[in-house]
XYZ file of C-alpha atoms in Angstrom:
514
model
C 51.981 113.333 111.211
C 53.782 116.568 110.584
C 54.507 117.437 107.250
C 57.648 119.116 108.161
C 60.782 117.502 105.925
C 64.243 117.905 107.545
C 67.324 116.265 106.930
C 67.173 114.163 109.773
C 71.121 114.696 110.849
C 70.836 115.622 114.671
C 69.381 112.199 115.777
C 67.734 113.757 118.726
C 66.794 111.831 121.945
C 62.986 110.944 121.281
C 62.517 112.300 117.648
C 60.917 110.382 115.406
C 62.309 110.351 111.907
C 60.579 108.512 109.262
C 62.678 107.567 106.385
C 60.604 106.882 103.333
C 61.470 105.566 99.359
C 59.921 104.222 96.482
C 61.049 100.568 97.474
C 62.748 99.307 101.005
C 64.334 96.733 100.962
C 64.034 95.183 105.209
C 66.265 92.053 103.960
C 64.564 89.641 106.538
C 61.383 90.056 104.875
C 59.929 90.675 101.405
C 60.674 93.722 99.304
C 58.451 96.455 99.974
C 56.917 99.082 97.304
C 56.523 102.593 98.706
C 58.298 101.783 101.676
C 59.063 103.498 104.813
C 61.195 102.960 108.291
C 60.922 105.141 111.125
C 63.515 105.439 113.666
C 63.804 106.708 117.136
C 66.853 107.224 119.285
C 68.907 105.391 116.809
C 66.688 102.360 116.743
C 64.108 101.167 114.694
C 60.773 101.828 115.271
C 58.688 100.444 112.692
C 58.983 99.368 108.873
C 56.412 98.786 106.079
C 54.162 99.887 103.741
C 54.679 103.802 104.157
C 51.009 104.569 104.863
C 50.880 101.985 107.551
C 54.249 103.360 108.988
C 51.943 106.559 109.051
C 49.243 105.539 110.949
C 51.002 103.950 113.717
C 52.666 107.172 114.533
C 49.392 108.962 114.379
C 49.236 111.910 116.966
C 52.931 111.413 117.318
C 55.445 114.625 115.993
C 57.381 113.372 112.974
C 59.912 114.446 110.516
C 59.735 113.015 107.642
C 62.712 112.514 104.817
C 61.211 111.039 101.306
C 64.625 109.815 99.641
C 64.733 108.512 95.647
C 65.837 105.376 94.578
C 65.877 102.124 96.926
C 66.150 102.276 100.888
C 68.781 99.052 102.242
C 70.419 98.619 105.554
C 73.430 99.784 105.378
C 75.994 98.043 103.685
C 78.711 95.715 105.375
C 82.039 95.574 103.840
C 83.298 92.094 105.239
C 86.933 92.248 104.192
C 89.071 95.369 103.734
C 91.981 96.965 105.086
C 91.210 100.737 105.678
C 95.078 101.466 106.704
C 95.866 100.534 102.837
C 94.074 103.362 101.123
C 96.955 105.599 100.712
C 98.348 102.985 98.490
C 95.688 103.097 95.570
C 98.313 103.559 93.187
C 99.099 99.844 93.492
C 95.632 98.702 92.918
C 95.157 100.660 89.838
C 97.150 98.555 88.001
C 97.151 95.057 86.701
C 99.292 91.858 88.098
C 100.011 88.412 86.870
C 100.045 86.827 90.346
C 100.481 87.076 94.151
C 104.306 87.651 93.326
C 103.767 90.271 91.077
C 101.383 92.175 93.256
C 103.376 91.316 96.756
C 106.756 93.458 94.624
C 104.875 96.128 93.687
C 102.856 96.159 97.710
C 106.118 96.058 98.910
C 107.338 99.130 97.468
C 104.695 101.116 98.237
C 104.667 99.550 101.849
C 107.690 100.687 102.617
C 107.154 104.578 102.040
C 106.609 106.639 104.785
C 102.354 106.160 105.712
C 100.306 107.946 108.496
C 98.497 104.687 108.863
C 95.657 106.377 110.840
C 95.231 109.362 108.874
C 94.818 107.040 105.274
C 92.956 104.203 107.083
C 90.364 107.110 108.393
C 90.246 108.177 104.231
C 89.274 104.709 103.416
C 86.335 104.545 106.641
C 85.474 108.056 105.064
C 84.896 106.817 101.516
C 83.102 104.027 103.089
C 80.626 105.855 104.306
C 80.169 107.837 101.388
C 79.206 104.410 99.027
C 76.469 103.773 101.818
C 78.864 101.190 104.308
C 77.990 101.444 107.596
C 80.139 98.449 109.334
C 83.096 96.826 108.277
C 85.430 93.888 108.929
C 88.771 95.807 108.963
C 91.989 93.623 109.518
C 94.079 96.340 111.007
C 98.352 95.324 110.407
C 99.836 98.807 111.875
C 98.268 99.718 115.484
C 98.109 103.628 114.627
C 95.035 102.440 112.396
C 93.241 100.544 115.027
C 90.836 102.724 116.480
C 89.759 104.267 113.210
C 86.219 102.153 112.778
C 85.445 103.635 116.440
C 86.805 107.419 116.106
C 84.572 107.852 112.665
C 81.345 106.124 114.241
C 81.379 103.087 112.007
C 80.476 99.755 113.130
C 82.176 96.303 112.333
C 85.652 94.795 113.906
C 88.732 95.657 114.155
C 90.793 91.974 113.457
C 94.655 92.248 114.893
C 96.625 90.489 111.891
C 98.967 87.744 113.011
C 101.270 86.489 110.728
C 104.961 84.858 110.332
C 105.420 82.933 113.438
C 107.513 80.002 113.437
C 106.432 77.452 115.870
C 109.433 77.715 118.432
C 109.263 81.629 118.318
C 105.383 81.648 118.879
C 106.294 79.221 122.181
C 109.418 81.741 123.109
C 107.529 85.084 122.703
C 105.018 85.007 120.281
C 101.795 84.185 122.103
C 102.586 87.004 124.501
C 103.654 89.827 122.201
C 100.460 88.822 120.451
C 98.159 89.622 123.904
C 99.979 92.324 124.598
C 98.975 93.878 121.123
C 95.391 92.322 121.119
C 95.059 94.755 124.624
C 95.369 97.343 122.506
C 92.822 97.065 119.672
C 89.353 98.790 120.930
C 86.152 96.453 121.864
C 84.101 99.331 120.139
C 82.614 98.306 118.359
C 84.380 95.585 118.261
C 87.829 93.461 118.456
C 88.847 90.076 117.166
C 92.145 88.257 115.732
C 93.257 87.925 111.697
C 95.522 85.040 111.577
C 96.826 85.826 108.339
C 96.787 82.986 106.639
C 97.662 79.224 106.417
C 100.916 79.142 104.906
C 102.104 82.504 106.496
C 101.674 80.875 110.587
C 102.836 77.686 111.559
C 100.580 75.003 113.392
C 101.063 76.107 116.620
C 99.896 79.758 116.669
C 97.226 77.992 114.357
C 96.267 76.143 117.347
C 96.338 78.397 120.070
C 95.135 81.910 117.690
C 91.381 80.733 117.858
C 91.298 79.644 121.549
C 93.129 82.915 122.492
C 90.176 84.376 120.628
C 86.762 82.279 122.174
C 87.857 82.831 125.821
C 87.789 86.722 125.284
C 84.662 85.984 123.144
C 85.716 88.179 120.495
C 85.566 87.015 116.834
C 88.325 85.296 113.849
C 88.901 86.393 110.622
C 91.562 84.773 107.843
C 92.326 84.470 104.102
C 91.955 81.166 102.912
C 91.500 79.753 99.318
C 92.824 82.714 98.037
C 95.995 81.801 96.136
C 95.828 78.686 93.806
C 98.834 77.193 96.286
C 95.994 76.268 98.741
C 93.550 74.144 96.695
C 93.834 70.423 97.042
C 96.201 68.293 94.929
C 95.591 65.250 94.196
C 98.242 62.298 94.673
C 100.669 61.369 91.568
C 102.726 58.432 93.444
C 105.078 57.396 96.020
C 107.686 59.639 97.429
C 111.181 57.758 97.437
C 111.811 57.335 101.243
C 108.083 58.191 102.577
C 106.571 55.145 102.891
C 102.755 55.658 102.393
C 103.115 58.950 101.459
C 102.491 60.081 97.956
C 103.401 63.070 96.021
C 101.034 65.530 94.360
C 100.469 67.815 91.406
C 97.581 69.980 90.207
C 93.938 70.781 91.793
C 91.762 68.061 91.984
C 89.165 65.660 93.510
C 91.076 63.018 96.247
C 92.777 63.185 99.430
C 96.415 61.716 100.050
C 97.617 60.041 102.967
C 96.022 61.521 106.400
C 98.357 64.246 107.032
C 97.506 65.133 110.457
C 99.501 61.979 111.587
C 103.022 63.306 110.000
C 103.387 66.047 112.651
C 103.921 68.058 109.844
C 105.053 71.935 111.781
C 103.359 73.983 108.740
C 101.318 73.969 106.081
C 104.164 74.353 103.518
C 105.706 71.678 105.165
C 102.925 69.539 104.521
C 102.984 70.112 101.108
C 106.866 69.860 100.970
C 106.159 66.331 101.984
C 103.969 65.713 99.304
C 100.365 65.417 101.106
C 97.558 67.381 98.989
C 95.013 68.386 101.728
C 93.624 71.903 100.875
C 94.362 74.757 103.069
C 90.929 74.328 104.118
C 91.134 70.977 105.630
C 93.878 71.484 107.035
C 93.013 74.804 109.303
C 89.633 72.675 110.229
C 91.405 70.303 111.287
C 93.253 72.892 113.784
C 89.997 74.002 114.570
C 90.495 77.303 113.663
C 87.247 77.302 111.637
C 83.769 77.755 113.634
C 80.461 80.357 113.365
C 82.997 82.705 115.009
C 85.254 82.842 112.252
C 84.582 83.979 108.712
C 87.398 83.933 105.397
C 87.859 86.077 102.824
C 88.122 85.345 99.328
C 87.961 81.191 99.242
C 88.352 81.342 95.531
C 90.524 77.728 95.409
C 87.942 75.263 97.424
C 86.708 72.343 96.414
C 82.891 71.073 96.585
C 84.467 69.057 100.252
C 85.654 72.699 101.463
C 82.784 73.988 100.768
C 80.564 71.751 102.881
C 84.048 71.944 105.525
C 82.590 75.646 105.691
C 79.185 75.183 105.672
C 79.456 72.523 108.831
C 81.013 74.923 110.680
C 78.897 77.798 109.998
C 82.021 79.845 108.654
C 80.588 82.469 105.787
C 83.087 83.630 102.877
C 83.448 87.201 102.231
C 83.734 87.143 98.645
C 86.113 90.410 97.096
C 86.031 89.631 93.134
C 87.468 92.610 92.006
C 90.538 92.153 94.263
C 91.061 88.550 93.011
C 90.913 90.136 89.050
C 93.500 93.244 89.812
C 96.022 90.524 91.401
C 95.775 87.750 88.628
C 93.599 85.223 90.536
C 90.825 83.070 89.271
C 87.058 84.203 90.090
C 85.359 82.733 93.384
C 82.723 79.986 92.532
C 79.841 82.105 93.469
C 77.868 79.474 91.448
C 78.470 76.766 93.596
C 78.399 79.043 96.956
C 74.948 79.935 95.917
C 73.307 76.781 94.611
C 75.311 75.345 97.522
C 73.102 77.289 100.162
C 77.155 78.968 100.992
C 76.571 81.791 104.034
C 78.489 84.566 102.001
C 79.861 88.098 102.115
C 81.191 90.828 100.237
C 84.385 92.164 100.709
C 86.158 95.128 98.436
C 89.559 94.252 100.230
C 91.784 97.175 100.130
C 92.696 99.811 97.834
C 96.284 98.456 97.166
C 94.357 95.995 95.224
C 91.325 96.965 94.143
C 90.139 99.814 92.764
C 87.682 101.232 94.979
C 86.168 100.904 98.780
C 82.355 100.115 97.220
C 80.736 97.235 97.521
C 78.765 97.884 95.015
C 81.333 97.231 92.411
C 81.943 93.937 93.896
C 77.861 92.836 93.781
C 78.066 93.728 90.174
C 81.263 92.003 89.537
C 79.831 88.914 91.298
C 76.565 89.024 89.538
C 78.343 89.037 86.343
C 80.801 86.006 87.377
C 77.227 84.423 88.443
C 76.102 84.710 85.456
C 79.291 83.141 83.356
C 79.513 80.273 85.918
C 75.676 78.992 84.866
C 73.845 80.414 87.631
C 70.167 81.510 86.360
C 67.860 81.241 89.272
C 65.368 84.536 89.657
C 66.494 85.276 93.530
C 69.845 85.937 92.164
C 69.204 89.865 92.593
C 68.074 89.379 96.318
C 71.082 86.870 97.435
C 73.612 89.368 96.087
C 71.977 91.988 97.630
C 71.718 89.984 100.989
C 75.351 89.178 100.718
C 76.120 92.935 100.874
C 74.195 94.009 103.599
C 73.191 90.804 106.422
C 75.421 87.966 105.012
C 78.392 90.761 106.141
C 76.967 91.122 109.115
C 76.069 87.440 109.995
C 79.779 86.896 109.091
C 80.887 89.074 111.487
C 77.959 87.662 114.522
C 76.401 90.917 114.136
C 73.284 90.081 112.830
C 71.767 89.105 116.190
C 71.737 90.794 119.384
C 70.615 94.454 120.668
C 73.118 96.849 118.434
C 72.245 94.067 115.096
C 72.515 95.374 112.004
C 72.012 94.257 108.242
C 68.778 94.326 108.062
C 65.537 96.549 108.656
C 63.677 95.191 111.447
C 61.862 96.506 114.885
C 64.587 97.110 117.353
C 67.546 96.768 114.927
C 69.829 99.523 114.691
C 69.250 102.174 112.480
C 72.047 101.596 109.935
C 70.525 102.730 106.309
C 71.717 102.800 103.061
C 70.031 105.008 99.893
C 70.753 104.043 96.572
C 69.400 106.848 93.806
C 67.645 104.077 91.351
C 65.540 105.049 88.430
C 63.529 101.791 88.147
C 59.935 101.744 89.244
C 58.865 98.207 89.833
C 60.810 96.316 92.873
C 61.922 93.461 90.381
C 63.548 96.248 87.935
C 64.890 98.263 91.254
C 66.863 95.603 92.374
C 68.122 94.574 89.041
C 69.259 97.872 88.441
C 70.947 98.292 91.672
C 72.508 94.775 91.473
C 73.704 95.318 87.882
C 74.925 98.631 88.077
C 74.770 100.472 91.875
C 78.646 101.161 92.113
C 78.494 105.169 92.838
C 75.034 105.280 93.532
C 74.905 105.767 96.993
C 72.737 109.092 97.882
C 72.071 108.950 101.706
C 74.100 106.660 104.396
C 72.541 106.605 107.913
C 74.169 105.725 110.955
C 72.188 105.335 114.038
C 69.651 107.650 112.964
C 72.335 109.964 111.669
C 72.869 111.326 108.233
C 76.547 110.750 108.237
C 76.789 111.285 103.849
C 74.782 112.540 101.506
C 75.095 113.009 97.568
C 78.557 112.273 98.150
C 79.453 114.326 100.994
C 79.967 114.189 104.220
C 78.010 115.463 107.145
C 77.955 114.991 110.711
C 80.672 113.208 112.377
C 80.612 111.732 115.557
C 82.005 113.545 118.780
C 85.445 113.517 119.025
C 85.840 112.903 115.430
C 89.411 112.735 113.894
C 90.788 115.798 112.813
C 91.453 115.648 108.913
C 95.030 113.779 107.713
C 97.689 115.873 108.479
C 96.461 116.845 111.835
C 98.284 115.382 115.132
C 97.003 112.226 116.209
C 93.932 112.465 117.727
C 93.947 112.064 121.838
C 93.590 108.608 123.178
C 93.824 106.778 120.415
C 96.802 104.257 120.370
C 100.104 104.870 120.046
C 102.631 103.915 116.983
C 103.905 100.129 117.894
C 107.346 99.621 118.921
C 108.188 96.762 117.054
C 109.270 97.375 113.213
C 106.808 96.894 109.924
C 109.214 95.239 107.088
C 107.984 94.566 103.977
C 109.607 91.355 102.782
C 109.750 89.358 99.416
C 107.261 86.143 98.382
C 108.810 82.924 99.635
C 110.050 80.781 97.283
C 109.073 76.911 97.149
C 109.621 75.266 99.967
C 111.202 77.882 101.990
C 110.192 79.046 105.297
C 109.043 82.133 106.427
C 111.147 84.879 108.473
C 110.401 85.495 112.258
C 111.440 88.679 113.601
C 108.208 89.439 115.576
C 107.594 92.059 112.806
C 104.120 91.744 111.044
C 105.470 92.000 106.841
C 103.282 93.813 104.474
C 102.556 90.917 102.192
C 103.108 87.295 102.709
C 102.330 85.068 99.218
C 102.249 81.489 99.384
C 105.553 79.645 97.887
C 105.378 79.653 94.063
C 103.724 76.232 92.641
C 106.331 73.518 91.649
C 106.236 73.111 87.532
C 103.262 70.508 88.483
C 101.554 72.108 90.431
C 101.208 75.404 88.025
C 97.799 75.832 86.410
């Protein structure tokens, strides 16, 4: 083997780049101690013990790059929105709830943004903290080519929110094509319904089937605001016979909902049933191994196993939850549970940084508080970050997988400058405290970042904010972005056909407060 060390940016046709560190980490197999990976053409070629790596590429021409620390796959960031990083300033700060935040999003919203320019910031800074795919949810169509044009992998999830059921029949389903036409397949394209109290039941319906005959992948918030946990029943509701009323969180279903008609999920609850906003999207079979949630911090145990049936995984974003006034997931449960999960930063409007990182930490620590002492606890997190994201997203399997180290895989790789020198002590110190401690990111055999800069970009890379709009990529939508307000109790929500910056759940009735 040639003891030449490059940096191993061109990714040459037919070089062989061996990518060695005190400790890899293949995630589909144990921990390895002086580790290595070699790649080839942007694939992997071999990983393992670095002196076996070695001798199966005897009498072949290597480079060789020895990095410190701990050697991942890269890391999958399974909820953000990239188009949202111009608006740090809002998730700097601290909120009391969704209505809080949503004023103070709203604001911001409504200043003039180059979508593109700030989502292509936020896919930069990715890369930088060692992501190398991400689940975007993409609200303003300037931003939806951005995961393609900076050579990141992931989806790129068209939100779809307030629609009414009549206007969804009238125009809704077809505005809704006609925009899904125009988010990229590469690397990949799905739908974002936004949420269940923000769409009534019949784009509900019709969102996920619109979705599995193009093959192409779902993506929601649910269990995020405390609004969508179950209630349980307090007593009859004058004039609705069998029907009972309901106040805070708890074990029990009401009456069976689904045989009301009800037109919305706010309009169940306006009628007093308690189903959780879980239930109530399986029941629209929206839910499936094609769809995965973010946050699901108010579930029950029953929601849980809803999720785990239908081989849905939560992308968990604790740090978001925090900066907006939310309770912490049960990543206690999830894990004893045998929950698929994912780690998601969200966006910088309400959290304070794109890196992952931050959120294993934060999760580790919430872990910790909710009772959870098991020794793999180091390894799941880490596993969230890096294959659970990708298995959420159906991109663990197949010829371009990712999320984990393994012969054939794509070479997506993530260095983390670590100071421990056992593997036990490595990944604790990563777990506990890797936020910022990215020192190489790969992307298909590429150095794309290195101690915190940037190096190659792919061709036809976006020219820095500022500069015109790149050519090809999609033009500004002709329907209008409005911000609106939270929606009080019981009200509906708008239609206009415009997508709003921030839709919160009504505000809980005096019972129904925590």
């Amino acid at each position: 083997m040639s003891g030449t060390r490059s940096d191993a940016r061109t990714g040459d046709r037919g070089t062989v780049v061996v990518h060695s560190a005190r400790v890899v980490v293949p995630m589909t197999a144990p921990p390895i101690a002086d580790g290595a990976v070699a790649v080839r053409d942007g694939r992997i070629l071999h990983v393992g013990d670095r002196s076996w790596v070695v001798d199966q590429l005897d009498g072949t021409t290597v480079t060789e790059r020895r990095w410190r620390g701990v050697l991942l796959p890269g890391l999958v960031n399974a909820h953000t929105h990239l188009q949202y990083t111009g608006m740090a300033s809002v998730g700097q700060r601290q909120y009391a709830g969704f209505e809080d935040w949503a004023a103070a999003f709203n604001v911001d919203y409504a200043l003039p943004h180059d979508w593109r320019a700030e989502a292509i910031a936020g896919a930069r800074a990715s890369l930088v903290a060692g992501v190398t795919s991400i689940a975007d949810v993409v609200t303003d169509i300037e931003a939806a080519d951005v995961l393609e044009a900076t050579g990141l992998g992931g989806i790129a999830y068209w939100e779809v929110m307030d629609w009414e059921n009549q206007a969804w029949r009238d125009h809704g389903r077809h505005q809704v094509l006609e925009e899904l036409a125009r988010i990229p397949t590469t690397p990949g394209a799905g739908l974002s319904p936004h949420a269940p109290y923000s769409l009534d039941v019949s784009p509900l319906l019709e969102l996920p089937d619109i979705v599995r005959q193009r093959g192409l992948r779902l993506h929601l918030h649910l269990g995020e605001a405390a609004f969508e946990g179950e209630r349980v029943a307090l007593g009859p509701v004058p004039g609705l016979e069998g029907v009972d009323g309901v106040g805070p969180a708890g074990a029990g279903h009401t009456a069976d909902w689904h045989l009301a008609d009800v037109p919305s999920f706010r309009a169940m609850r306006a009628l007093g049933f308690g189903a959780s906003a879980t239930a109530f999207v399986d029941r629209l079979g929206v839910l499936g191994p094609d769809c995965h949630i973010a946050h699901g911090v108010y579930v029950t145990a029953a929601d849980r196993a809803l999720l785990r049936a239908r081989g849905t995984s939560v992308a968990l974003c604790p740090r978001s939850n925090a900066v907006i006034g939310l309770d912490p997931p049960p990543v206690a449960d999830y894990l004893r549970e045998g929950s698929p999960i994912a780690v998601g930063t969200d966006s910088l409007s309400s959290s304070p940084s794109l890196d992952p990182m931050a959120d294993v930490t934060a999760l580790h620590r919430i872990a910790r508080a909710q009772g959870y002492g098991h020794r793999d606890l180091h390894e799941r997190l880490l596993a969230a970050v890096t294959l659970g994201g990708a298995q959420a997203m159906g991109t663990a399997v197949g010829p371009d997988r990712v999320g984990h180290l393994a012969v054939g895989a794509r070479a997506d790789l993530a260095v983390f400058d670590v100071d421990a020198r056992t593997v036990p002590d490595a990944l604790a110190e990563l777990v506990e405290d890797g936020a910022g401690r990215a020192v190489a990111t790969v992307v298909r055999g590429v150095v794309r970042a290195r101690d915190g800069v940037l190096h190659a970009e792919p061709a036809g890379a976006p020219r820095p904010a500022g500069s015109p709009r790149a050519a090809g990529s999609p033009p500004p939508a002709t329907s209008p972005r409005t911000a609106v307000s939270p929606p009080t109790a019981g009200s509906a929500p708008a239609v206009t056909g415009a997508r709003p910056a921030a839709v919160t759940p009504p505000a809980p009735t005096p019972e129904e407060s925590r």
